[in-house]
Amino acid sequence: MFWQRLLVPAVKAAPTPPVGPALGARGVKSMDFCKEFNARTAHIEPGVPVPTLITVQPDRTFTFITKTPPTTYFLKKAAGIEKGTGKPGHEVVGTVSLKHIYEIAKIKRTDEHLKHLRLEAIASTVVATAKTLGV
């Protein structure tokens, strides 16, 4: 059994890097993955980065789990910035409100590994991520 983590744009999976080489090396037809992934992410805005965990079995079959987009994606979108700062803690490139923080935390709470945490705990990790991003 083999696991592969990829950050794939929603509805835009194609057998090009990073998907093609990662799955092709394991003998999996990347086009099969792309069709299934694009169908499963059809409800998400095209191009949104979706963290995906692909499990490849020894018989070359696969399953995959999709998670919510990265916290940095939501923070950059809420702050209206293209990228974070080069000097975290010294430079501020944007601002977000507390309401934005809680909205992001609510979205992140749907991830399987965060379901057991309180909303406040998830919100504090969003704040920490915002600080490193310069927001």
PDB file of C-alpha atoms in Angstrom:
ATOM      1  CA  MET A   1       0.000   0.000   0.000  1.00  0.00           C
ATOM      2  CA  PHE A   2       1.262   3.460  -0.890  1.00  0.00           C
ATOM      3  CA  TRP A   3       0.034   6.961   0.045  1.00  0.00           C
ATOM      4  CA  GLN A   4       0.549  10.085  -1.999  1.00  0.00           C
ATOM      5  CA  ARG A   5      -0.389  13.602  -0.919  1.00  0.00           C
ATOM      6  CA  LEU A   6      -1.064  16.101  -3.683  1.00  0.00           C
ATOM      7  CA  LEU A   7      -2.415  19.643  -3.925  1.00  0.00           C
ATOM      8  CA  VAL A   8      -4.648  19.492  -7.006  1.00  0.00           C
ATOM      9  CA  PRO A   9      -6.703  22.388  -8.427  1.00  0.00           C
ATOM     10  CA  ALA A  10     -10.448  21.649  -8.208  1.00  0.00           C
ATOM     11  CA  VAL A  11     -12.050  20.475 -11.478  1.00  0.00           C
ATOM     12  CA  LYS A  12      -8.695  20.948 -13.261  1.00  0.00           C
ATOM     13  CA  ALA A  13      -6.943  17.638 -12.564  1.00  0.00           C
ATOM     14  CA  ALA A  14      -4.984  16.505 -15.623  1.00  0.00           C
ATOM     15  CA  PRO A  15      -2.426  13.730 -16.200  1.00  0.00           C
ATOM     16  CA  THR A  16       0.329  16.375 -16.194  1.00  0.00           C
ATOM     17  CA  PRO A  17       2.597  17.083 -13.188  1.00  0.00           C
ATOM     18  CA  PRO A  18       2.021  16.707 -10.271  1.00  0.00           C
ATOM     19  CA  VAL A  19      -0.695  14.059 -10.857  1.00  0.00           C
ATOM     20  CA  GLY A  20       0.737  12.138 -13.832  1.00  0.00           C
ATOM     21  CA  PRO A  21       4.254  11.376 -12.538  1.00  0.00           C
ATOM     22  CA  ALA A  22       3.083  10.676  -8.968  1.00  0.00           C
ATOM     23  CA  LEU A  23       0.526   8.071 -10.020  1.00  0.00           C
ATOM     24  CA  GLY A  24       2.286   6.799 -13.148  1.00  0.00           C
ATOM     25  CA  ALA A  25       5.277   5.727 -11.052  1.00  0.00           C
ATOM     26  CA  ARG A  26       2.908   3.443  -9.106  1.00  0.00           C
ATOM     27  CA  GLY A  27       1.287   1.955 -12.213  1.00  0.00           C
ATOM     28  CA  VAL A  28      -2.035   3.769 -11.770  1.00  0.00           C
ATOM     29  CA  LYS A  29      -3.792   5.240 -14.792  1.00  0.00           C
ATOM     30  CA  SER A  30      -3.764   8.938 -13.979  1.00  0.00           C
ATOM     31  CA  MET A  31      -6.650   9.634 -16.365  1.00  0.00           C
ATOM     32  CA  ASP A  32      -8.956   7.444 -14.218  1.00  0.00           C
ATOM     33  CA  PHE A  33      -7.985   9.481 -11.144  1.00  0.00           C
ATOM     34  CA  CYS A  34      -8.458  12.780 -13.001  1.00  0.00           C
ATOM     35  CA  LYS A  35     -11.992  11.907 -14.188  1.00  0.00           C
ATOM     36  CA  GLU A  36     -13.088  10.790 -10.709  1.00  0.00           C
ATOM     37  CA  PHE A  37     -11.401  13.769  -8.969  1.00  0.00           C
ATOM     38  CA  ASN A  38     -12.936  16.317 -11.359  1.00  0.00           C
ATOM     39  CA  ALA A  39     -16.388  14.770 -10.868  1.00  0.00           C
ATOM     40  CA  ARG A  40     -16.013  14.815  -7.072  1.00  0.00           C
ATOM     41  CA  THR A  41     -14.827  18.455  -6.993  1.00  0.00           C
ATOM     42  CA  ALA A  42     -17.391  19.772  -9.503  1.00  0.00           C
ATOM     43  CA  HIS A  43     -19.201  21.692  -6.721  1.00  0.00           C
ATOM     44  CA  ILE A  44     -16.042  23.690  -5.879  1.00  0.00           C
ATOM     45  CA  GLU A  45     -14.935  26.800  -7.778  1.00  0.00           C
ATOM     46  CA  PRO A  46     -12.490  25.679 -10.528  1.00  0.00           C
ATOM     47  CA  GLY A  47      -8.828  26.197  -9.684  1.00  0.00           C
ATOM     48  CA  VAL A  48      -9.184  26.176  -5.880  1.00  0.00           C
ATOM     49  CA  PRO A  49      -6.319  24.072  -4.455  1.00  0.00           C
ATOM     50  CA  VAL A  50      -7.664  20.853  -2.890  1.00  0.00           C
ATOM     51  CA  PRO A  51      -5.358  18.761  -0.663  1.00  0.00           C
ATOM     52  CA  THR A  52      -5.836  15.127  -1.697  1.00  0.00           C
ATOM     53  CA  LEU A  53      -4.607  11.909  -0.074  1.00  0.00           C
ATOM     54  CA  ILE A  54      -4.418   9.075  -2.593  1.00  0.00           C
ATOM     55  CA  THR A  55      -4.057   5.465  -1.397  1.00  0.00           C
ATOM     56  CA  VAL A  56      -2.712   3.048  -4.007  1.00  0.00           C
ATOM     57  CA  GLN A  57      -3.247  -0.681  -3.370  1.00  0.00           C
ATOM     58  CA  PRO A  58      -0.758  -3.373  -4.503  1.00  0.00           C
ATOM     59  CA  ASP A  59      -3.195  -4.405  -7.283  1.00  0.00           C
ATOM     60  CA  ARG A  60      -2.946  -0.822  -8.672  1.00  0.00           C
ATOM     61  CA  THR A  61      -6.430   0.236  -7.595  1.00  0.00           C
ATOM     62  CA  PHE A  62      -6.740   3.523  -5.734  1.00  0.00           C
ATOM     63  CA  THR A  63      -8.968   5.482  -3.385  1.00  0.00           C
ATOM     64  CA  PHE A  64      -8.635   9.112  -2.417  1.00  0.00           C
ATOM     65  CA  ILE A  65      -9.853  11.588   0.174  1.00  0.00           C
ATOM     66  CA  THR A  66     -10.221  15.308  -0.497  1.00  0.00           C
ATOM     67  CA  LYS A  67      -9.897  17.903   2.243  1.00  0.00           C
ATOM     68  CA  THR A  68     -10.803  21.581   2.488  1.00  0.00           C
ATOM     69  CA  PRO A  69      -8.470  24.076   0.782  1.00  0.00           C
ATOM     70  CA  PRO A  70      -5.429  25.259   2.790  1.00  0.00           C
ATOM     71  CA  THR A  71      -5.940  27.956   5.439  1.00  0.00           C
ATOM     72  CA  THR A  72      -3.479  30.218   3.594  1.00  0.00           C
ATOM     73  CA  TYR A  73      -5.708  30.102   0.492  1.00  0.00           C
ATOM     74  CA  PHE A  74      -8.716  31.368   2.500  1.00  0.00           C
ATOM     75  CA  LEU A  75      -6.656  34.034   4.301  1.00  0.00           C
ATOM     76  CA  LYS A  76      -5.164  35.404   1.079  1.00  0.00           C
ATOM     77  CA  LYS A  77      -8.619  35.507  -0.512  1.00  0.00           C
ATOM     78  CA  ALA A  78     -10.175  37.267   2.527  1.00  0.00           C
ATOM     79  CA  ALA A  79      -7.329  39.806   2.733  1.00  0.00           C
ATOM     80  CA  GLY A  80      -7.351  40.356  -1.034  1.00  0.00           C
ATOM     81  CA  ILE A  81      -3.635  39.644  -1.438  1.00  0.00           C
ATOM     82  CA  GLU A  82      -1.707  37.590  -3.995  1.00  0.00           C
ATOM     83  CA  LYS A  83       0.995  36.258  -1.682  1.00  0.00           C
ATOM     84  CA  GLY A  84       2.223  36.506   1.898  1.00  0.00           C
ATOM     85  CA  THR A  85       5.070  38.571   3.289  1.00  0.00           C
ATOM     86  CA  GLY A  86       8.753  37.735   3.032  1.00  0.00           C
ATOM     87  CA  LYS A  87       9.255  38.988   6.612  1.00  0.00           C
ATOM     88  CA  PRO A  88       6.622  37.441   8.918  1.00  0.00           C
ATOM     89  CA  GLY A  89       6.190  39.425  12.126  1.00  0.00           C
ATOM     90  CA  HIS A  90       7.871  42.514  10.627  1.00  0.00           C
ATOM     91  CA  GLU A  91       5.728  43.288   7.620  1.00  0.00           C
ATOM     92  CA  VAL A  92       1.923  43.393   7.295  1.00  0.00           C
ATOM     93  CA  VAL A  93       0.522  42.867   3.799  1.00  0.00           C
ATOM     94  CA  GLY A  94      -3.203  42.693   4.595  1.00  0.00           C
ATOM     95  CA  THR A  95      -5.867  42.479   7.284  1.00  0.00           C
ATOM     96  CA  VAL A  96      -8.826  40.207   8.011  1.00  0.00           C
ATOM     97  CA  SER A  97     -11.597  40.594  10.558  1.00  0.00           C
ATOM     98  CA  LEU A  98     -12.402  38.245  13.419  1.00  0.00           C
ATOM     99  CA  LYS A  99     -15.528  37.277  11.476  1.00  0.00           C
ATOM    100  CA  HIS A 100     -13.299  36.070   8.605  1.00  0.00           C
ATOM    101  CA  ILE A 101     -11.219  34.025  11.068  1.00  0.00           C
ATOM    102  CA  TYR A 102     -14.309  32.253  12.423  1.00  0.00           C
ATOM    103  CA  GLU A 103     -15.741  31.688   8.928  1.00  0.00           C
ATOM    104  CA  ILE A 104     -12.458  30.028   7.879  1.00  0.00           C
ATOM    105  CA  ALA A 105     -12.436  27.984  11.101  1.00  0.00           C
ATOM    106  CA  LYS A 106     -15.998  26.766  10.371  1.00  0.00           C
ATOM    107  CA  ILE A 107     -14.929  25.601   6.915  1.00  0.00           C
ATOM    108  CA  LYS A 108     -11.784  23.902   8.256  1.00  0.00           C
ATOM    109  CA  ARG A 109     -13.860  22.180  10.960  1.00  0.00           C
ATOM    110  CA  THR A 110     -15.407  19.946   8.275  1.00  0.00           C
ATOM    111  CA  ASP A 111     -12.030  18.196   7.814  1.00  0.00           C
ATOM    112  CA  GLU A 112     -11.966  14.758   9.439  1.00  0.00           C
ATOM    113  CA  HIS A 113      -8.828  15.429  11.530  1.00  0.00           C
ATOM    114  CA  LEU A 114     -10.281  18.649  13.020  1.00  0.00           C
ATOM    115  CA  LYS A 115     -13.832  17.493  13.863  1.00  0.00           C
ATOM    116  CA  HIS A 116     -13.036  16.793  17.523  1.00  0.00           C
ATOM    117  CA  LEU A 117     -11.591  20.289  18.194  1.00  0.00           C
ATOM    118  CA  ARG A 118     -13.496  23.297  19.516  1.00  0.00           C
ATOM    119  CA  LEU A 119     -14.117  26.118  17.048  1.00  0.00           C
ATOM    120  CA  GLU A 120     -11.987  28.456  19.206  1.00  0.00           C
ATOM    121  CA  ALA A 121      -9.013  26.082  18.956  1.00  0.00           C
ATOM    122  CA  ILE A 122      -9.288  25.934  15.169  1.00  0.00           C
ATOM    123  CA  ALA A 123      -9.683  29.740  15.041  1.00  0.00           C
ATOM    124  CA  SER A 124      -6.461  30.168  17.038  1.00  0.00           C
ATOM    125  CA  THR A 125      -4.571  28.053  14.482  1.00  0.00           C
ATOM    126  CA  VAL A 126      -6.047  30.243  11.722  1.00  0.00           C
ATOM    127  CA  VAL A 127      -4.762  33.347  13.588  1.00  0.00           C
ATOM    128  CA  ALA A 128      -1.290  31.770  13.885  1.00  0.00           C
ATOM    129  CA  THR A 129      -1.286  31.008  10.155  1.00  0.00           C
ATOM    130  CA  ALA A 130      -2.363  34.597   9.445  1.00  0.00           C
ATOM    131  CA  LYS A 131       0.589  35.909  11.483  1.00  0.00           C
ATOM    132  CA  THR A 132       3.096  33.845   9.465  1.00  0.00           C
ATOM    133  CA  LEU A 133       1.428  35.045   6.267  1.00  0.00           C
ATOM    134  CA  GLY A 134       1.768  38.689   7.307  1.00  0.00           C
ATOM    135  CA  VAL A 135      -1.965  39.276   7.674  1.00  0.00           C
TER     136      VAL A 135
END
